Amino acid sequence: MKIFLKTEDEIELMRKANQLVGKTLAELAKHIKPGVTTLHLDHIAEEFIRDHGAVPTFKNFPNPYGGPFPASICTSVNDVVVHGVPNEKTILKEGDIISIDCGTLLNGFNGDSAYTFCVGEVSQEVRRLLDTTKESLYLGIENAQAGRHLGDIGSAVQDLCESRGYGVVRELTGHGIGREMHEDPQVPNYGRRGNGVMLKAGMCIAIEPMITMGKRDIWLDADRWTVRTRDGKPAAHFEHTIAIRKGKAEVLSTFEEIESLGF
């Protein structure tokens, strides 16, 4: 395992890449409504990212199980947990949820963040899943401080979500991030306090709870990208990139503009 600690100058570059991800997600939020295809959202994202001088990191991202990722964002609708591939056949409808994961490469550093959006009005049951998943993300961030351990983050996420009857996906994790989209260490959404790698100031990690309404079991579609819940129940996904500090972690990505739009 090779963990790269970032300098203040590097963290500033990472902040810029991550702020662009937040702006991209907010731009997409303006177009999320019934009748819109996930492919249309992908076209908007790619144009927006490139117009701001960055490259969509996900485009052509390699897959050990198959071909490279064909799009600029992941669009995961309802029972798709993560890595949904944008296409013209998936048309958003009232009551859906869509998790959009977005990455940018700007000035040599990566940004990565995800948000689960409601399409129109959703059920109270689904709304509670989204609220809990987002809450667990911020609990994880609260525990991400120098001198603590990766298990503290995972335990905070797991304890909250499981106490409310939700499933915590084990096979997929958060990750270190920097010059590469995925760096060491892996950041699980489950664990035991005091276990795992000790966190140090200058580490940059992406924390991303992937939480299911039903059981935590998942399966992979034939496209070798799309990950779904086995029981067909909805899943939510929220992600922030953060920098570890001696005290409170610094959140480099942002949901502020998204939330100002009412999501």
Short mmCIF file of C-alpha atoms in Angstrom, two decimals:
data_model
loop_
_atom_site.label_atom_id
_atom_site.label_comp_id
_atom_site.label_asym_id
_atom_site.label_seq_id
_atom_site.Cartn_x
_atom_site.Cartn_y
_atom_site.Cartn_z
CA MET A 1 0.00 0.00 0.00
CA LYS A 2 1.36 3.40 -0.98
CA ILE A 3 -0.44 6.41 0.49
CA PHE A 4 0.54 9.85 -0.80
CA LEU A 5 0.26 12.78 1.60
CA LYS A 6 -0.62 16.00 -0.21
CA THR A 7 0.99 19.41 0.26
CA GLU A 8 -1.15 22.50 0.80
CA ASP A 9 -0.58 23.50 -2.82
CA GLU A 10 -1.75 20.08 -4.01
CA ILE A 11 -4.82 20.21 -1.76
CA GLU A 12 -5.68 23.58 -3.28
CA LEU A 13 -5.51 22.07 -6.79
CA MET A 14 -7.70 19.19 -5.59
CA ARG A 15 -10.19 21.67 -4.18
CA LYS A 16 -10.51 23.33 -7.60
CA ALA A 17 -11.10 19.98 -9.32
CA ASN A 18 -13.69 19.01 -6.72
CA GLN A 19 -15.48 22.35 -6.80
CA LEU A 20 -15.89 21.83 -10.55
CA VAL A 21 -17.48 18.43 -9.85
CA GLY A 22 -19.95 20.16 -7.52
CA LYS A 23 -20.76 22.74 -10.20
CA THR A 24 -21.24 19.98 -12.79
CA LEU A 25 -23.64 18.08 -10.55
CA ALA A 26 -25.55 21.31 -9.91
CA GLU A 27 -25.76 21.96 -13.65
CA LEU A 28 -27.15 18.44 -14.14
CA ALA A 29 -29.67 19.03 -11.34
CA LYS A 30 -31.32 21.71 -13.48
CA HIS A 31 -32.13 19.06 -16.11
CA ILE A 32 -33.30 16.20 -13.89
CA LYS A 33 -37.01 15.75 -14.61
CA PRO A 34 -39.37 13.16 -16.07
CA GLY A 35 -38.74 12.44 -19.75
CA VAL A 36 -34.99 13.10 -19.74
CA THR A 37 -32.62 10.33 -20.82
CA THR A 38 -29.48 9.50 -18.90
CA LEU A 39 -27.54 9.89 -22.16
CA HIS A 40 -28.73 13.50 -22.41
CA LEU A 41 -27.40 14.15 -18.90
CA ASP A 42 -24.07 12.65 -19.91
CA HIS A 43 -23.77 14.99 -22.90
CA ILE A 44 -24.47 17.99 -20.66
CA ALA A 45 -21.85 16.87 -18.13
CA GLU A 46 -19.10 16.26 -20.68
CA GLU A 47 -19.63 19.60 -22.38
CA PHE A 48 -19.73 21.44 -19.04
CA ILE A 49 -16.53 19.78 -17.75
CA ARG A 50 -14.58 20.39 -20.96
CA ASP A 51 -15.82 23.99 -21.21
CA HIS A 52 -14.26 24.58 -17.80
CA GLY A 53 -10.84 23.32 -18.91
CA ALA A 54 -11.01 19.87 -17.36
CA VAL A 55 -11.30 16.28 -18.56
CA PRO A 56 -14.08 13.89 -17.45
CA THR A 57 -12.07 11.25 -15.61
CA PHE A 58 -14.63 8.49 -16.01
CA LYS A 59 -14.57 8.59 -19.82
CA ASN A 60 -12.66 5.51 -21.03
CA PHE A 61 -11.81 4.52 -17.45
CA PRO A 62 -10.45 0.95 -17.64
CA ASN A 63 -12.44 -2.04 -16.40
CA PRO A 64 -10.61 -5.21 -15.34
CA TYR A 65 -13.71 -7.23 -16.33
CA GLY A 66 -14.46 -5.71 -19.72
CA GLY A 67 -14.26 -2.63 -21.93
CA PRO A 68 -13.58 0.94 -20.79
CA PHE A 69 -16.37 3.10 -19.39
CA PRO A 70 -18.08 4.77 -22.37
CA ALA A 71 -19.41 7.91 -20.68
CA SER A 72 -18.44 10.94 -18.58
CA ILE A 73 -20.71 10.28 -15.59
CA CYS A 74 -22.29 7.27 -13.91
CA THR A 75 -26.10 7.44 -13.87
CA SER A 76 -27.56 4.89 -11.46
CA VAL A 77 -31.36 4.77 -11.39
CA ASN A 78 -33.47 3.19 -8.59
CA ASP A 79 -32.05 -0.32 -7.92
CA VAL A 80 -28.70 0.48 -9.58
CA VAL A 81 -26.22 1.05 -6.78
CA VAL A 82 -23.34 2.50 -8.81
CA HIS A 83 -21.69 2.59 -12.25
CA GLY A 84 -24.88 2.86 -14.29
CA VAL A 85 -24.00 3.56 -17.93
CA PRO A 86 -25.83 6.51 -19.53
CA ASN A 87 -27.95 5.48 -22.50
CA GLU A 88 -30.87 6.67 -24.60
CA LYS A 89 -33.22 3.93 -23.40
CA THR A 90 -33.19 4.88 -19.71
CA ILE A 91 -35.76 7.67 -19.44
CA LEU A 92 -36.36 9.28 -16.05
CA LYS A 93 -39.88 9.15 -14.71
CA GLU A 94 -41.75 10.69 -11.80
CA GLY A 95 -40.79 9.02 -8.51
CA ASP A 96 -37.41 7.71 -9.68
CA ILE A 97 -34.14 8.39 -7.93
CA ILE A 98 -30.89 8.81 -9.83
CA SER A 99 -27.41 8.72 -8.32
CA ILE A 100 -24.92 10.66 -10.42
CA ASP A 101 -21.23 10.05 -9.82
CA CYS A 102 -18.86 12.52 -11.48
CA GLY A 103 -15.10 12.89 -11.75
CA THR A 104 -12.88 15.59 -13.21
CA LEU A 105 -9.17 15.88 -13.93
CA LEU A 106 -8.05 19.51 -13.66
CA ASN A 107 -4.43 20.71 -13.52
CA GLY A 108 -3.19 17.19 -12.84
CA PHE A 109 -5.48 16.39 -9.90
CA ASN A 110 -8.79 14.58 -9.57
CA GLY A 111 -12.16 15.54 -8.18
CA ASP A 112 -14.83 12.96 -7.32
CA SER A 113 -18.29 13.34 -5.83
CA ALA A 114 -21.75 11.78 -6.09
CA TYR A 115 -25.30 12.81 -5.24
CA THR A 116 -28.63 10.98 -5.35
CA PHE A 117 -31.40 13.10 -6.85
CA CYS A 118 -35.17 12.72 -6.68
CA VAL A 119 -37.06 12.88 -9.97
CA GLY A 120 -40.16 14.85 -9.05
CA GLU A 121 -41.92 13.59 -5.93
CA VAL A 122 -40.67 10.35 -4.34
CA SER A 123 -42.17 8.23 -1.59
CA GLN A 124 -41.44 9.00 2.05
CA GLU A 125 -39.76 5.61 2.32
CA VAL A 126 -37.29 6.49 -0.45
CA ARG A 127 -36.75 9.97 0.97
CA ARG A 128 -35.74 8.45 4.31
CA LEU A 129 -33.19 6.23 2.55
CA LEU A 130 -31.62 9.26 0.86
CA ASP A 131 -31.62 11.34 4.05
CA THR A 132 -29.97 8.54 6.03
CA THR A 133 -27.33 7.90 3.38
CA LYS A 134 -26.37 11.57 3.25
CA GLU A 135 -26.38 11.77 7.05
CA SER A 136 -24.07 8.74 7.22
CA LEU A 137 -21.64 10.45 4.83
CA TYR A 138 -21.31 13.42 7.15
CA LEU A 139 -20.95 11.16 10.19
CA GLY A 140 -18.12 9.42 8.38
CA ILE A 141 -16.49 12.77 7.66
CA GLU A 142 -16.78 13.78 11.33
CA ASN A 143 -14.72 10.70 12.21
CA ALA A 144 -12.09 11.37 9.54
CA GLN A 145 -9.43 13.12 11.59
CA ALA A 146 -5.68 12.68 11.94
CA GLY A 147 -4.91 10.07 14.59
CA ARG A 148 -8.12 8.13 14.05
CA HIS A 149 -8.51 5.06 11.84
CA LEU A 150 -10.33 4.04 8.69
CA GLY A 151 -12.47 1.74 10.84
CA ASP A 152 -13.82 4.79 12.66
CA ILE A 153 -15.24 6.11 9.39
CA GLY A 154 -16.72 2.78 8.36
CA SER A 155 -18.17 2.11 11.79
CA ALA A 156 -19.93 5.49 11.86
CA VAL A 157 -21.55 4.85 8.47
CA GLN A 158 -22.46 1.23 9.22
CA ASP A 159 -23.87 1.81 12.70
CA LEU A 160 -26.24 4.56 11.58
CA CYS A 161 -27.50 2.84 8.44
CA GLU A 162 -27.93 -0.62 9.92
CA SER A 163 -29.67 0.81 13.00
CA ARG A 164 -32.35 2.08 10.60
CA GLY A 165 -32.70 -1.24 8.83
CA TYR A 166 -30.68 -0.48 5.69
CA GLY A 167 -28.03 -2.56 3.96
CA VAL A 168 -24.41 -1.42 3.67
CA VAL A 169 -22.69 -2.61 0.49
CA ARG A 170 -19.39 -4.34 1.30
CA GLU A 171 -17.92 -5.13 -2.12
CA LEU A 172 -17.46 -1.48 -3.12
CA THR A 173 -15.60 1.16 -1.12
CA GLY A 174 -14.39 4.72 -1.07
CA HIS A 175 -10.74 5.36 -1.88
CA GLY A 176 -7.72 7.58 -1.72
CA ILE A 177 -7.57 10.24 -4.44
CA GLY A 178 -5.04 12.64 -5.89
CA ARG A 179 -3.13 12.54 -9.14
CA GLU A 180 -4.96 9.24 -9.73
CA MET A 181 -8.70 8.81 -9.37
CA HIS A 182 -8.25 5.71 -7.22
CA GLU A 183 -5.32 5.64 -4.82
CA ASP A 184 -4.64 3.81 -1.57
CA PRO A 185 -6.21 3.32 0.87
CA GLN A 186 -9.61 1.75 0.29
CA VAL A 187 -12.25 3.35 2.52
CA PRO A 188 -14.95 0.80 3.49
CA ASN A 189 -18.39 1.86 4.70
CA TYR A 190 -18.26 -0.71 7.49
CA GLY A 191 -15.71 -1.59 10.15
CA ARG A 192 -14.68 -1.43 13.78
CA ARG A 193 -13.44 1.64 15.60
CA GLY A 194 -9.68 1.70 16.07
CA ASN A 195 -9.08 -0.74 13.22
CA GLY A 196 -7.49 -0.11 9.85
CA VAL A 197 -4.99 2.43 8.58
CA MET A 198 -4.32 5.39 10.86
CA LEU A 199 -5.36 8.67 9.25
CA LYS A 200 -2.68 11.34 8.79
CA ALA A 201 -2.91 15.03 7.95
CA GLY A 202 -2.50 15.47 4.21
CA MET A 203 -4.29 12.29 3.22
CA CYS A 204 -7.07 12.88 0.70
CA ILE A 205 -9.86 10.35 0.50
CA ALA A 206 -13.28 9.94 -1.08
CA ILE A 207 -15.93 8.71 1.37
CA GLU A 208 -18.96 7.29 -0.42
CA PRO A 209 -21.68 5.36 1.41
CA MET A 210 -23.62 3.02 -0.89
CA ILE A 211 -26.73 2.08 1.05
CA THR A 212 -29.61 -0.21 0.09
CA MET A 213 -33.23 -0.12 1.20
CA GLY A 214 -33.28 -3.90 1.48
CA LYS A 215 -30.51 -6.47 1.73
CA ARG A 216 -26.93 -5.46 0.96
CA ASP A 217 -26.41 -8.14 -1.70
CA ILE A 218 -25.52 -6.90 -5.18
CA TRP A 219 -24.93 -8.30 -8.66
CA LEU A 220 -23.21 -7.14 -11.83
CA ASP A 221 -25.07 -6.65 -15.12
CA ALA A 222 -23.91 -8.20 -18.38
CA ASP A 223 -22.34 -4.86 -19.38
CA ARG A 224 -19.72 -5.53 -16.64
CA TRP A 225 -20.29 -2.06 -15.15
CA THR A 226 -23.82 -1.68 -13.78
CA VAL A 227 -24.11 -2.85 -10.15
CA ARG A 228 -27.66 -3.56 -8.90
CA THR A 229 -29.29 -4.67 -5.68
CA ARG A 230 -30.16 -8.37 -5.84
CA ASP A 231 -33.61 -7.81 -4.35
CA GLY A 232 -34.47 -5.00 -6.77
CA LYS A 233 -34.95 -2.43 -4.00
CA PRO A 234 -33.60 1.13 -4.34
CA ALA A 235 -30.10 2.20 -3.35
CA ALA A 236 -28.59 5.60 -2.58
CA HIS A 237 -25.06 6.93 -3.05
CA PHE A 238 -23.51 10.14 -1.75
CA GLU A 239 -19.80 10.99 -1.96
CA HIS A 240 -17.45 13.75 -0.87
CA THR A 241 -13.70 14.11 -1.38
CA ILE A 242 -12.00 15.35 1.79
CA ALA A 243 -8.57 16.30 3.10
CA ILE A 244 -7.59 14.90 6.49
CA ARG A 245 -6.57 17.52 9.04
CA LYS A 246 -5.48 17.38 12.69
CA GLY A 247 -8.94 18.54 13.63
CA LYS A 248 -12.08 18.61 11.50
CA ALA A 249 -11.61 17.28 7.96
CA GLU A 250 -11.84 19.72 5.07
CA VAL A 251 -14.53 18.87 2.53
CA LEU A 252 -13.08 19.67 -0.90
CA SER A 253 -16.22 18.89 -2.93
CA THR A 254 -19.54 20.65 -2.40
CA PHE A 255 -23.30 20.04 -2.38
CA GLU A 256 -24.16 23.69 -1.66
CA GLU A 257 -25.20 24.65 -5.18
CA ILE A 258 -27.19 21.42 -5.61
CA GLU A 259 -29.05 21.94 -2.36
CA SER A 260 -29.75 25.59 -3.23
CA LEU A 261 -31.78 24.22 -6.16
CA GLY A 262 -34.03 22.30 -3.77
CA PHE A 263 -32.48 18.81 -3.98
#
